PDB file of C-alpha atoms in Angstrom:
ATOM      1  CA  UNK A 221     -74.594 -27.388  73.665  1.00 51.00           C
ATOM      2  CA  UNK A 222     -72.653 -29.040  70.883  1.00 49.00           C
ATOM      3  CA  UNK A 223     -71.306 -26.076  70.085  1.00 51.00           C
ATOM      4  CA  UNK A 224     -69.600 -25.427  73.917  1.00 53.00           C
ATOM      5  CA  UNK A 225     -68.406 -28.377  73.958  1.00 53.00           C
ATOM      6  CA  UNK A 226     -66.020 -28.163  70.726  1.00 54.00           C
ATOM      7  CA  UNK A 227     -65.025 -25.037  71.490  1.00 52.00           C
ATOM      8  CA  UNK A 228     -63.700 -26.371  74.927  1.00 55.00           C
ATOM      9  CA  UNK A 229     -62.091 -29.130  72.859  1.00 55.00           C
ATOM     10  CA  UNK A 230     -60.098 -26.839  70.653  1.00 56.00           C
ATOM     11  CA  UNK A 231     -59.213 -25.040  73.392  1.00 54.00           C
ATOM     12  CA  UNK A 232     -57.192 -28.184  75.413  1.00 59.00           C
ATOM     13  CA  UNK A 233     -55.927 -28.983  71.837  1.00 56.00           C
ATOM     14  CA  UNK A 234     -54.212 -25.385  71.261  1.00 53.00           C
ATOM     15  CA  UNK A 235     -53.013 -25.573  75.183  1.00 52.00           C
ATOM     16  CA  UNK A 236     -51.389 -28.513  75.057  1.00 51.00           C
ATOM     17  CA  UNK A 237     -49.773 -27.370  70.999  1.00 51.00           C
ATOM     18  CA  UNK A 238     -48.583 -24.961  72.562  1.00 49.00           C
ATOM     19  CA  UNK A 239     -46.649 -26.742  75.595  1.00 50.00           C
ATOM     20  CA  UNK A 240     -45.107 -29.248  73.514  1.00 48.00           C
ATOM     21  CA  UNK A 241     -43.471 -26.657  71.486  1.00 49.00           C
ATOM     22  CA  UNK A 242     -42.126 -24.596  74.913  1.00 47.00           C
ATOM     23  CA  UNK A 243     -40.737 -27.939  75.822  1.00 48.00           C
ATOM     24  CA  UNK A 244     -39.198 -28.854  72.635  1.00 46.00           C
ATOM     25  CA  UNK A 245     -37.287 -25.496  73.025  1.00 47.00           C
ATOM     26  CA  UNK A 246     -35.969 -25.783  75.962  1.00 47.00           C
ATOM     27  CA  UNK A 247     -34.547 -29.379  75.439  1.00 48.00           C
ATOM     28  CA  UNK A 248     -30.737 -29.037  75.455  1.00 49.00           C
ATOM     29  CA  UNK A 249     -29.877 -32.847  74.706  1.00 50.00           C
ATOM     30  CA  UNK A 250     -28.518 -35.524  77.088  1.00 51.00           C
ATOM     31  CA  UNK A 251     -25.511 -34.405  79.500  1.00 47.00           C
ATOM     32  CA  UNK A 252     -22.120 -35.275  78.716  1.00 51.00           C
ATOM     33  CA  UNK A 253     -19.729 -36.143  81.654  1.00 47.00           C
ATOM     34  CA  UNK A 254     -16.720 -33.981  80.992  1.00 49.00           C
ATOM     35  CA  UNK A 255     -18.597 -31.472  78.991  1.00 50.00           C
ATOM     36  CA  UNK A 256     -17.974 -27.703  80.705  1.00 51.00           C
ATOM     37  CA  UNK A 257     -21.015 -26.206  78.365  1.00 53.00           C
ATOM     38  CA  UNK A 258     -23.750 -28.789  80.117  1.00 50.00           C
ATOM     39  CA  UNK A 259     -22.312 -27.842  83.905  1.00 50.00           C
ATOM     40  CA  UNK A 260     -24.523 -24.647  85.324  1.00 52.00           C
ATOM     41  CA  UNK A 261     -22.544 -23.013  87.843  1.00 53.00           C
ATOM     42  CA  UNK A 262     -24.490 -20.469  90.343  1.00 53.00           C
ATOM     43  CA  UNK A 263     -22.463 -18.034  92.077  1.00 59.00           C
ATOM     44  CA  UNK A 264     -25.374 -16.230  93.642  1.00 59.00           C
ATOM     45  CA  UNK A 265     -25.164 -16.839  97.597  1.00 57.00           C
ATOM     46  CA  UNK A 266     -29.032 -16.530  97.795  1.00 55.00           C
ATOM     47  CA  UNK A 267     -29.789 -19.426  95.439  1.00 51.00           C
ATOM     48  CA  UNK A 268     -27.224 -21.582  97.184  1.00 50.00           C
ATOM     49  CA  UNK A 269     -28.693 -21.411 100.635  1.00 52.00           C
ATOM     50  CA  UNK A 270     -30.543 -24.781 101.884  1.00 47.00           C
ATOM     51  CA  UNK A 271     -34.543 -23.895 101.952  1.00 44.00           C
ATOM     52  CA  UNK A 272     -35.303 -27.099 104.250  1.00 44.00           C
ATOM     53  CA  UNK A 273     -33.574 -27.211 108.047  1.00 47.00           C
ATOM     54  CA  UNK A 274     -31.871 -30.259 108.907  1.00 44.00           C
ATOM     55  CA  UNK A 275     -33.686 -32.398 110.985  1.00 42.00           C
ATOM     56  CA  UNK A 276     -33.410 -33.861 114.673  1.00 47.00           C
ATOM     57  CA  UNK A 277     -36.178 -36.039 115.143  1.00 43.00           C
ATOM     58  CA  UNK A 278     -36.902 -36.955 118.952  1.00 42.00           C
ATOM     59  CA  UNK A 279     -37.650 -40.653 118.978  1.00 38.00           C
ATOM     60  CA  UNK A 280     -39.564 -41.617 122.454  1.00 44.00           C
ATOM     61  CA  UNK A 281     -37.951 -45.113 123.829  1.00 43.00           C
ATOM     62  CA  UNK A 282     -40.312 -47.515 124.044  1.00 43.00           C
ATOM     63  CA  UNK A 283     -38.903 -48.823 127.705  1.00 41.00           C
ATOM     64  CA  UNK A 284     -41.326 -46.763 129.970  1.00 46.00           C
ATOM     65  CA  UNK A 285     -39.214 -44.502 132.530  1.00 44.00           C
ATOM     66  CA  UNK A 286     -39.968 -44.126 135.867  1.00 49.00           C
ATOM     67  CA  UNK A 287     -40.571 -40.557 137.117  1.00 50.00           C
ATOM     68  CA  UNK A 288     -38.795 -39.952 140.442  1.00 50.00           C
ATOM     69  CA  UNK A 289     -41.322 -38.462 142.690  1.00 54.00           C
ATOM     70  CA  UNK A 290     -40.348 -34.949 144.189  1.00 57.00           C
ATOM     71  CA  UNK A 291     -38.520 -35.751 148.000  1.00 55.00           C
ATOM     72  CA  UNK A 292     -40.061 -33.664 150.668  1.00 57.00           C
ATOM     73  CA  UNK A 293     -37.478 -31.041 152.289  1.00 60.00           C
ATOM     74  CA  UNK A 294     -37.098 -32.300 156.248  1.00 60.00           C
ATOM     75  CA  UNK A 295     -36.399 -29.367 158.354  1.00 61.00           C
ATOM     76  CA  UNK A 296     -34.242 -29.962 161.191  1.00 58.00           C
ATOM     77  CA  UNK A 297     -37.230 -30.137 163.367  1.00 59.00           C
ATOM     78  CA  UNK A 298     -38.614 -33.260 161.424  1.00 58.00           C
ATOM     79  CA  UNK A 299     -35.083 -34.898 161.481  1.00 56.00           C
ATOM     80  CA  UNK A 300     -35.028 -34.665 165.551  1.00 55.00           C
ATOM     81  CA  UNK A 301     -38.434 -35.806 165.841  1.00 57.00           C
ATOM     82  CA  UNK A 302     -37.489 -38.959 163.775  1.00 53.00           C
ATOM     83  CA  UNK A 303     -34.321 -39.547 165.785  1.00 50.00           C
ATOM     84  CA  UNK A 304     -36.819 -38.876 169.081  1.00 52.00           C
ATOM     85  CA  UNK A 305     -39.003 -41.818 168.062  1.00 43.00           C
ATOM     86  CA  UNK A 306     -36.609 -44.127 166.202  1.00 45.00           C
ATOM     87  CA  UNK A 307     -34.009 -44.448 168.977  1.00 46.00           C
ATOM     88  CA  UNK A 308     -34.564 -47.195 171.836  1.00 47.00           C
ATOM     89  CA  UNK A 309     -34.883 -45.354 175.173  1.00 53.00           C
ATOM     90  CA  UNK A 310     -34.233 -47.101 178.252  1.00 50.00           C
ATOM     91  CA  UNK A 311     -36.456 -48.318 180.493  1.00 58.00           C
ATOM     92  CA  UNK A 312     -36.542 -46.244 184.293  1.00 63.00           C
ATOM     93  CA  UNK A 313     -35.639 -48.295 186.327  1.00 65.00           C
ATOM     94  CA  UNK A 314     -38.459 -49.676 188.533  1.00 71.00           C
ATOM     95  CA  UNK A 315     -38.373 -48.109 191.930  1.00 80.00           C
ATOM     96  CA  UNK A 316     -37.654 -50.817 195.290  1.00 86.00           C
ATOM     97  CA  UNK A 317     -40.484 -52.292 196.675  1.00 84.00           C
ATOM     98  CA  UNK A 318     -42.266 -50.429 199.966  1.00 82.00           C
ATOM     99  CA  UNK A 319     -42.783 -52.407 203.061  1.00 87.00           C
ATOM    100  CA  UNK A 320     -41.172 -55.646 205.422  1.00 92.00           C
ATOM    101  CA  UNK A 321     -38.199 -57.779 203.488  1.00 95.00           C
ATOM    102  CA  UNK A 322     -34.783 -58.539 203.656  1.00 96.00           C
ATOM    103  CA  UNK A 323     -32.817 -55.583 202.526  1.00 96.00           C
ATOM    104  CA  UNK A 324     -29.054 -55.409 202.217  1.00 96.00           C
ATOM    105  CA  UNK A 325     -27.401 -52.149 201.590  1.00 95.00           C
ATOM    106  CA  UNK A 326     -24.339 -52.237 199.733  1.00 96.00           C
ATOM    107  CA  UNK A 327     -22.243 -48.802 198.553  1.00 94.00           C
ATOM    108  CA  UNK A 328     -23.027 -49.673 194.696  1.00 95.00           C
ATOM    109  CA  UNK A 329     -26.384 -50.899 195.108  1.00 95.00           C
ATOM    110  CA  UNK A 330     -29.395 -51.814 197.381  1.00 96.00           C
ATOM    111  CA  UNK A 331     -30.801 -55.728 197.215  1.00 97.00           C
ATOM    112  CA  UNK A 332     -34.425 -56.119 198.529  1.00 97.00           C
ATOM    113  CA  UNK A 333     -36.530 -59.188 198.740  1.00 97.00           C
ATOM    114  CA  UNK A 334     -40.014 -58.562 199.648  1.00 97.00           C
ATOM    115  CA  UNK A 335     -42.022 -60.229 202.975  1.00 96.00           C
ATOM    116  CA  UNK A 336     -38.754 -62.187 203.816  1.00 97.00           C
ATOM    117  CA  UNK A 337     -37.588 -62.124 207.315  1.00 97.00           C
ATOM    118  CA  UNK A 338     -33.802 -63.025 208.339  1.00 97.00           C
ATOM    119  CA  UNK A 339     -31.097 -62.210 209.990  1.00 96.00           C
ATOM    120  CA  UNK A 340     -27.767 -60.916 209.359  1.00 96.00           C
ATOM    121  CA  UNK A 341     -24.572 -62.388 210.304  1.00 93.00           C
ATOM    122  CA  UNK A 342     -22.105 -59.921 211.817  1.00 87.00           C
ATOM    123  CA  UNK A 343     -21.583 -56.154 210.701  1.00 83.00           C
ATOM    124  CA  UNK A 344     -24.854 -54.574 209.881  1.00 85.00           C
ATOM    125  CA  UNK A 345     -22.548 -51.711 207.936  1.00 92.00           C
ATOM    126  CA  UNK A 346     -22.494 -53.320 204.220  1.00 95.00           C
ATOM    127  CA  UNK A 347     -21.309 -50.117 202.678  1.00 93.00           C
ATOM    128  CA  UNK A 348     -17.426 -51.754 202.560  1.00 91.00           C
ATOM    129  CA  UNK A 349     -18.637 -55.166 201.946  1.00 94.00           C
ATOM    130  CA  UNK A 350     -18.746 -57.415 198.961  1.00 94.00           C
ATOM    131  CA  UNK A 351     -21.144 -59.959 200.741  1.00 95.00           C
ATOM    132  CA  UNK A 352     -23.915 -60.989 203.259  1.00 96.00           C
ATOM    133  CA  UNK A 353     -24.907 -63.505 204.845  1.00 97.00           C
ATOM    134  CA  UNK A 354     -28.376 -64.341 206.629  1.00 97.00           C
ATOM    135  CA  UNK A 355     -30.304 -67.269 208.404  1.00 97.00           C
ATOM    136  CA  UNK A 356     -33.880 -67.237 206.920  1.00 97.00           C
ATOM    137  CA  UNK A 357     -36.953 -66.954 209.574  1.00 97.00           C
ATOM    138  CA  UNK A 358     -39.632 -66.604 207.885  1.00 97.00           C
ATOM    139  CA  UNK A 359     -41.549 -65.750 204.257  1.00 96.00           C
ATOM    140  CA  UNK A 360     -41.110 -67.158 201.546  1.00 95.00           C
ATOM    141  CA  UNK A 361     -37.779 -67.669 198.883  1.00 96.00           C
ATOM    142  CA  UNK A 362     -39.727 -69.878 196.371  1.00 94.00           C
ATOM    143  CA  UNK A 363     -41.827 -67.739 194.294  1.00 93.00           C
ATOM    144  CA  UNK A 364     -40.547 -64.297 195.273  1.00 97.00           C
ATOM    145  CA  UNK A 365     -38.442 -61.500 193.680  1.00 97.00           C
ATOM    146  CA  UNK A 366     -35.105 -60.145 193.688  1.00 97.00           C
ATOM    147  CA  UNK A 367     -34.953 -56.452 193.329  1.00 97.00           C
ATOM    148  CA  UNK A 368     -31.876 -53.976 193.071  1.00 96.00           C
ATOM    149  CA  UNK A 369     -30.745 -50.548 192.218  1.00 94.00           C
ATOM    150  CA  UNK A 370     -28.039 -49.552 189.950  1.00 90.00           C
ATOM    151  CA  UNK A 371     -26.804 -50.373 187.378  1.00 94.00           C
ATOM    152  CA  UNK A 372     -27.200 -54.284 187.207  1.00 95.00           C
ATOM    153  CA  UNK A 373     -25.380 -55.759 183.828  1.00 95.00           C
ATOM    154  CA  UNK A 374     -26.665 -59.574 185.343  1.00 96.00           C
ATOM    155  CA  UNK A 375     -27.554 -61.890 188.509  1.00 97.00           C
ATOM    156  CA  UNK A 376     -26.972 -65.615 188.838  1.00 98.00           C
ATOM    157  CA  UNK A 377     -28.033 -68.060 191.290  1.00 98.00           C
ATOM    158  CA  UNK A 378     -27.035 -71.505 192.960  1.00 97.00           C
ATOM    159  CA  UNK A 379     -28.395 -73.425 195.783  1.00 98.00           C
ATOM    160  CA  UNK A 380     -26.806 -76.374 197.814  1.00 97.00           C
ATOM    161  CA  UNK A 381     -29.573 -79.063 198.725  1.00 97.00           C
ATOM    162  CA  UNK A 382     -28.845 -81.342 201.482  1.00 97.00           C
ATOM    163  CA  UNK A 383     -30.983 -84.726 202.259  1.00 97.00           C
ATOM    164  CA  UNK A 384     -32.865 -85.667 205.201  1.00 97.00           C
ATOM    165  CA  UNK A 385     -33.898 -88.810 206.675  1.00 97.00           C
ATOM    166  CA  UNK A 386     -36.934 -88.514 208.620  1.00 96.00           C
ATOM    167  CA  UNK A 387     -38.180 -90.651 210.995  1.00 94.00           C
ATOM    168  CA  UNK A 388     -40.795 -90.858 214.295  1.00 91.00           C
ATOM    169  CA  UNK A 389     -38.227 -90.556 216.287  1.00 85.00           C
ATOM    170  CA  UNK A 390     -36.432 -87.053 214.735  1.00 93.00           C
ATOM    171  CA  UNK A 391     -34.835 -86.099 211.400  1.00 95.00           C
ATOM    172  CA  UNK A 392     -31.277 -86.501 210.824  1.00 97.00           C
ATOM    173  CA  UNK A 393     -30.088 -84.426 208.114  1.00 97.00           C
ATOM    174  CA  UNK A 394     -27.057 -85.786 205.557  1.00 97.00           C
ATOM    175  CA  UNK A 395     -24.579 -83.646 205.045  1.00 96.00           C
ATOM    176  CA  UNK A 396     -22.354 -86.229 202.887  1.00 95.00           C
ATOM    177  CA  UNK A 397     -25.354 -86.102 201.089  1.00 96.00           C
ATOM    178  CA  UNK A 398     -25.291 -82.391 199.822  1.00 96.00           C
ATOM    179  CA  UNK A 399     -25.803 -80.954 196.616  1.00 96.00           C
ATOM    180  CA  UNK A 400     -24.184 -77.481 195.180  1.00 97.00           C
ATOM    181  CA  UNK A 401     -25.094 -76.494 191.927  1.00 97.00           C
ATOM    182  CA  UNK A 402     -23.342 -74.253 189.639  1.00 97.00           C
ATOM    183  CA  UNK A 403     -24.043 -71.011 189.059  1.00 97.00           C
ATOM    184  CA  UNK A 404     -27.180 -69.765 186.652  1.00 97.00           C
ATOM    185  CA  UNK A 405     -28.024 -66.667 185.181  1.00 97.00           C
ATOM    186  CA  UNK A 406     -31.432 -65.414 186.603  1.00 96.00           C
ATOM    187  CA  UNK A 407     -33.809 -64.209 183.736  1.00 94.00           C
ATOM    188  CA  UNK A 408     -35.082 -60.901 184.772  1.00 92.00           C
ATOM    189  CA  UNK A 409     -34.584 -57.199 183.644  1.00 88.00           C
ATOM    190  CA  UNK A 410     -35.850 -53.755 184.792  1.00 90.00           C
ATOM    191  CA  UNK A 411     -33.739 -54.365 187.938  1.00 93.00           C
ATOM    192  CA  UNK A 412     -36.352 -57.123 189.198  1.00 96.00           C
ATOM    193  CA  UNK A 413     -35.409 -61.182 189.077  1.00 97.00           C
ATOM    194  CA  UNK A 414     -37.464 -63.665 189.644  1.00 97.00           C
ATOM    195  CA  UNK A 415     -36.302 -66.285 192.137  1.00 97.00           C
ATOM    196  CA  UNK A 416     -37.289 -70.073 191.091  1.00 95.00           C
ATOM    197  CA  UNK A 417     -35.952 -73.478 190.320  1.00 96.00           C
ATOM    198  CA  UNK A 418     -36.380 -74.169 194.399  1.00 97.00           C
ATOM    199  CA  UNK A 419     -39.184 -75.907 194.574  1.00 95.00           C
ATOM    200  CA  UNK A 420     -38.587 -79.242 196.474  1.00 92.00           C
ATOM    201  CA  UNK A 421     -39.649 -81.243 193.686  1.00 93.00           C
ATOM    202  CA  UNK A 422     -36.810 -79.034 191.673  1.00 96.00           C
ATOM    203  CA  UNK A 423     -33.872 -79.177 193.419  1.00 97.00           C
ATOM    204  CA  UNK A 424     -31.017 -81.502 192.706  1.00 96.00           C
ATOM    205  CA  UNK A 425     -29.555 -84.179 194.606  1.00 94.00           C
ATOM    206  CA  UNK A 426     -26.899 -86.385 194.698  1.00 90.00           C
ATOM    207  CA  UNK A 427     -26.402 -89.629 193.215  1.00 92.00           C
ATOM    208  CA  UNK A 428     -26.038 -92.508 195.603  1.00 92.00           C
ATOM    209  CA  UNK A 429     -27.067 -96.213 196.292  1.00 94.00           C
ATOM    210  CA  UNK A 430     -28.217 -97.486 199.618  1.00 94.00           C
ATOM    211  CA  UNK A 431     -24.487 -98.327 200.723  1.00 95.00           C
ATOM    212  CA  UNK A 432     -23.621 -94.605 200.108  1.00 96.00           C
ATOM    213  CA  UNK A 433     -26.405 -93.467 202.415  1.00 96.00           C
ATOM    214  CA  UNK A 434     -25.817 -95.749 205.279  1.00 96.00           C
ATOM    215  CA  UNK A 435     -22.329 -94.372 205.135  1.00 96.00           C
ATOM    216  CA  UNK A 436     -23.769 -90.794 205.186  1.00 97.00           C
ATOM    217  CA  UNK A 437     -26.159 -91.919 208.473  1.00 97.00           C
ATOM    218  CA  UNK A 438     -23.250 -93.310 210.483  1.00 97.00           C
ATOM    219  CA  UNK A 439     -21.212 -90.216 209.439  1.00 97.00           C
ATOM    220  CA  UNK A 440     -24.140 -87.795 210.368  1.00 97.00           C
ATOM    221  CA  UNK A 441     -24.836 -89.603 213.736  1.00 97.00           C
ATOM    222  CA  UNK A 442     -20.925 -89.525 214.685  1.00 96.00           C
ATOM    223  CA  UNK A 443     -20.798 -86.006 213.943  1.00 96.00           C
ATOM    224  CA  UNK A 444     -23.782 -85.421 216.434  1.00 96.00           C
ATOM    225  CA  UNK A 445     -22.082 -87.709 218.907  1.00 96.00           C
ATOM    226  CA  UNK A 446     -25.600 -89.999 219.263  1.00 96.00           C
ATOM    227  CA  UNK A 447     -25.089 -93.027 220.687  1.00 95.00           C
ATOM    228  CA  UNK A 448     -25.044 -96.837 218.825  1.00 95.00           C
ATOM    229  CA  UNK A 449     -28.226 -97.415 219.339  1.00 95.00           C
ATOM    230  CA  UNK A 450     -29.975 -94.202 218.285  1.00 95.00           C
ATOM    231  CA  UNK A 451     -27.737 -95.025 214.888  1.00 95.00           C
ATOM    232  CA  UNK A 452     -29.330 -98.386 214.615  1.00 95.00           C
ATOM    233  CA  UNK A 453     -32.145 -96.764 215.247  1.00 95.00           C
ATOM    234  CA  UNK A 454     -32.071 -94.483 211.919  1.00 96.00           C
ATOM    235  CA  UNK A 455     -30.510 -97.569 209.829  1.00 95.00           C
ATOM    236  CA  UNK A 456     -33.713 -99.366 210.749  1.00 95.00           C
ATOM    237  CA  UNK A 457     -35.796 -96.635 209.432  1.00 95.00           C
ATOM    238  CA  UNK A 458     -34.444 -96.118 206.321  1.00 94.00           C
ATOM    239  CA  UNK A 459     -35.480 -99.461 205.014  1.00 92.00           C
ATOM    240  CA  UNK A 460     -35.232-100.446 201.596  1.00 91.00           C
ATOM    241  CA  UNK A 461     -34.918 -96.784 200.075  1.00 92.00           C
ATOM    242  CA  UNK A 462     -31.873 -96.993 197.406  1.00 92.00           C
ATOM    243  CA  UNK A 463     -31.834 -93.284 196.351  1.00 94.00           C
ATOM    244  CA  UNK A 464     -31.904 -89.929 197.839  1.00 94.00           C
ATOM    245  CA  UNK A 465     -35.296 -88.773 197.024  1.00 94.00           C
ATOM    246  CA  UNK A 466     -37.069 -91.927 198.311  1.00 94.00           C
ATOM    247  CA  UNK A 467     -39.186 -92.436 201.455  1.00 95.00           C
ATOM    248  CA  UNK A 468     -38.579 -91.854 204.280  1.00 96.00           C
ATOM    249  CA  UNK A 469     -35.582 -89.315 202.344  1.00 97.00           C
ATOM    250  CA  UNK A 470     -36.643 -85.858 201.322  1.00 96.00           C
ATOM    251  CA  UNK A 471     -34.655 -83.320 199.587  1.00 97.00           C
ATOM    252  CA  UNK A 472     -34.282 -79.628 200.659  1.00 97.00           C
ATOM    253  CA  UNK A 473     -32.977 -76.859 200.271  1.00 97.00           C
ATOM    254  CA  UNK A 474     -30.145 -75.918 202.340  1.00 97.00           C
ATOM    255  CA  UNK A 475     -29.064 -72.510 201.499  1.00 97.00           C
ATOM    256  CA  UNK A 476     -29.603 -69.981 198.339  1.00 98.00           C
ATOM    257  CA  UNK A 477     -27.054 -67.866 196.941  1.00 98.00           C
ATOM    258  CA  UNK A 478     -27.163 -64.883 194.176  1.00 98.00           C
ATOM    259  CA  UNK A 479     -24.052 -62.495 192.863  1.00 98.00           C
ATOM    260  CA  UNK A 480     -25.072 -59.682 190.949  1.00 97.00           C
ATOM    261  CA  UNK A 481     -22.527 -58.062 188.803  1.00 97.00           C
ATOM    262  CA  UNK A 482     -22.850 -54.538 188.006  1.00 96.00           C
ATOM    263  CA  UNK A 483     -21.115 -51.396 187.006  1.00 95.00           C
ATOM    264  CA  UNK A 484     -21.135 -48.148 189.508  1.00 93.00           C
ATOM    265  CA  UNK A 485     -21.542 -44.335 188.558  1.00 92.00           C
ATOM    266  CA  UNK A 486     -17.880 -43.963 187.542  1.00 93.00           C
ATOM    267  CA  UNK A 487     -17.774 -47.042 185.192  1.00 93.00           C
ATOM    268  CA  UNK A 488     -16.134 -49.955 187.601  1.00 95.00           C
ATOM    269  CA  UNK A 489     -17.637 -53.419 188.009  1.00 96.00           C
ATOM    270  CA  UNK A 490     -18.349 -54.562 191.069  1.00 96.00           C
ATOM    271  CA  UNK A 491     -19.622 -58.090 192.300  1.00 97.00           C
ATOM    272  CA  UNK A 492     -21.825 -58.740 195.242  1.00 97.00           C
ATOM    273  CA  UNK A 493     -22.722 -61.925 196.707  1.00 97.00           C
ATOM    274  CA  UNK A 494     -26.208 -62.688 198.958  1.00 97.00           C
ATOM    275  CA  UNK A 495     -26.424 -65.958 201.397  1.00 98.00           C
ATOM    276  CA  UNK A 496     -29.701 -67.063 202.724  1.00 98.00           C
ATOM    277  CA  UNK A 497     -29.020 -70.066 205.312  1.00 97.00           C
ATOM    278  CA  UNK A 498     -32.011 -72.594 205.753  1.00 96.00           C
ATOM    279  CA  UNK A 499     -31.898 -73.691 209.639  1.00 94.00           C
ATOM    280  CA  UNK A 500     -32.915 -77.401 209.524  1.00 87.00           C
TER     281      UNK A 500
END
């Protein structure tokens, strides 16, 4: 075992003998700057060439990137159902009631109001007419509906309320006591509008003191031709009543008017104008 083991030892020994001379050889000194016999110059092409290929690393960022989702191809098909749906389509216009009403027929459009009797003053022919009047005689105004053909663009209303003094002996109506309101647009659509803002408890009146309505009683009786004592009479009744709503005065309505405004076939506005007369 000894033996091996000195044998390997002299082995390593005459190795490493034998490197130190190889390198002692080959030792040429230090280089000298400006010395042509230290400078090796290779002129072979193969021995010149670069062994390792340049590098060009690809360095992920470290903001994360969104990845834009594929866009689905729309066929033309697609694109006109999405306009079908998308786009507002007008209402139809809601066919005129059936059955009894007031019903004016004008060249541009037809006005009916439903279960209202009355009665028209002069021509019946409103296809050359821009208006109509009537005298109510029965239904009801308060509470129904206005209804038209055509094309409507908007309807407004006003009413003129007049004040009565009633009495046992008869009702005199004011006339200096009338009230005419301006002009409203009715909320409605679908070429049906509503009719309210009538009720008695709604309607305007004027505004007076108890020496303006003794003035309106003497006028009223004058106008009637009723004698002095039937005037007394109606003085007497009213009392102490100071305004034009109190007992025994009452407001009502005298008459209700609506102009609709619309636009016919060829593009021209037209304005019609509906009078309903309240007999007292």
């Amino acid at each position: 075992m000894n033996i091996r083991n000195n044998f390997g030892l002299l082995w390593i020994g005459a190795f490493c003998l034998f490197s130190c001379k190889d390198m002692a050889r080959k030792n040429h000194g230090p280089i000298r700057l400006g010395d042509t016999s230290t400078i090796v110059t290779e002129k072979d092409p193969q021995k010149l060439q670069d062994l390792v290929r340049d590098l060009n690393p690809v360095i992920p960022s470290a903001v994360p990137v969104d990845t834009p989702k594929p866009v689905a191809k729309q066929t033309p098909a697609d694109t006109a159902k999405k306009a079908t749906v998308t786009a507002a389509q007008p209402a139809a216009p809601a066919p005129l009631p059936s059955g009894p009403g007031l019903k004016a027929e004008f060249k541009e459009l037809t006005v009916v109001i439903p279960n209202l009797a009355a009665k028209l003053s002069g021509s019946g022919n409103l296809q050359k007419a821009n208006g109509a009047v009537y005298t109510w005689t029965s239904g009801n105004i308060v509470g129904n509906v206005l209804h038209t053909t055509g094309n409507v663009t908007k309807v407004a209303q006003r009413y003129q309320s007049i004040v009565i003094l009633k009495t046992k002996s008869g009702n005199l109506p004011l006339e200096e006591l009338s009230e005419t309101t301006p002009w409203q647009l009715v909320n409605g659509g679908n070429n049906a509008y509503p009719v309210s803002g009538l009720r008695d408890n709604e309607l305007k009146y004027a505004d007076t003191d108890a020496g303006d309505i003794k003035d309106a009683i003497s006028k009223s009786c004058r106008t009637r031709h009723l004698s002095s004592k039937k005037k007394q009479e109606f003085l007497s009744a009213l009392g102490n009543a100071r305004t034009a709503n109190q007992h025994p005065l009452f407001v009502t309505l005298r008459s209700v008017m609506w102009k609709i405004d619309g636009k016919d076939p060829s593009g021209k506005i037209f304005s019609k104008q509906i009078r309903i007369d309240i007999p007292l």
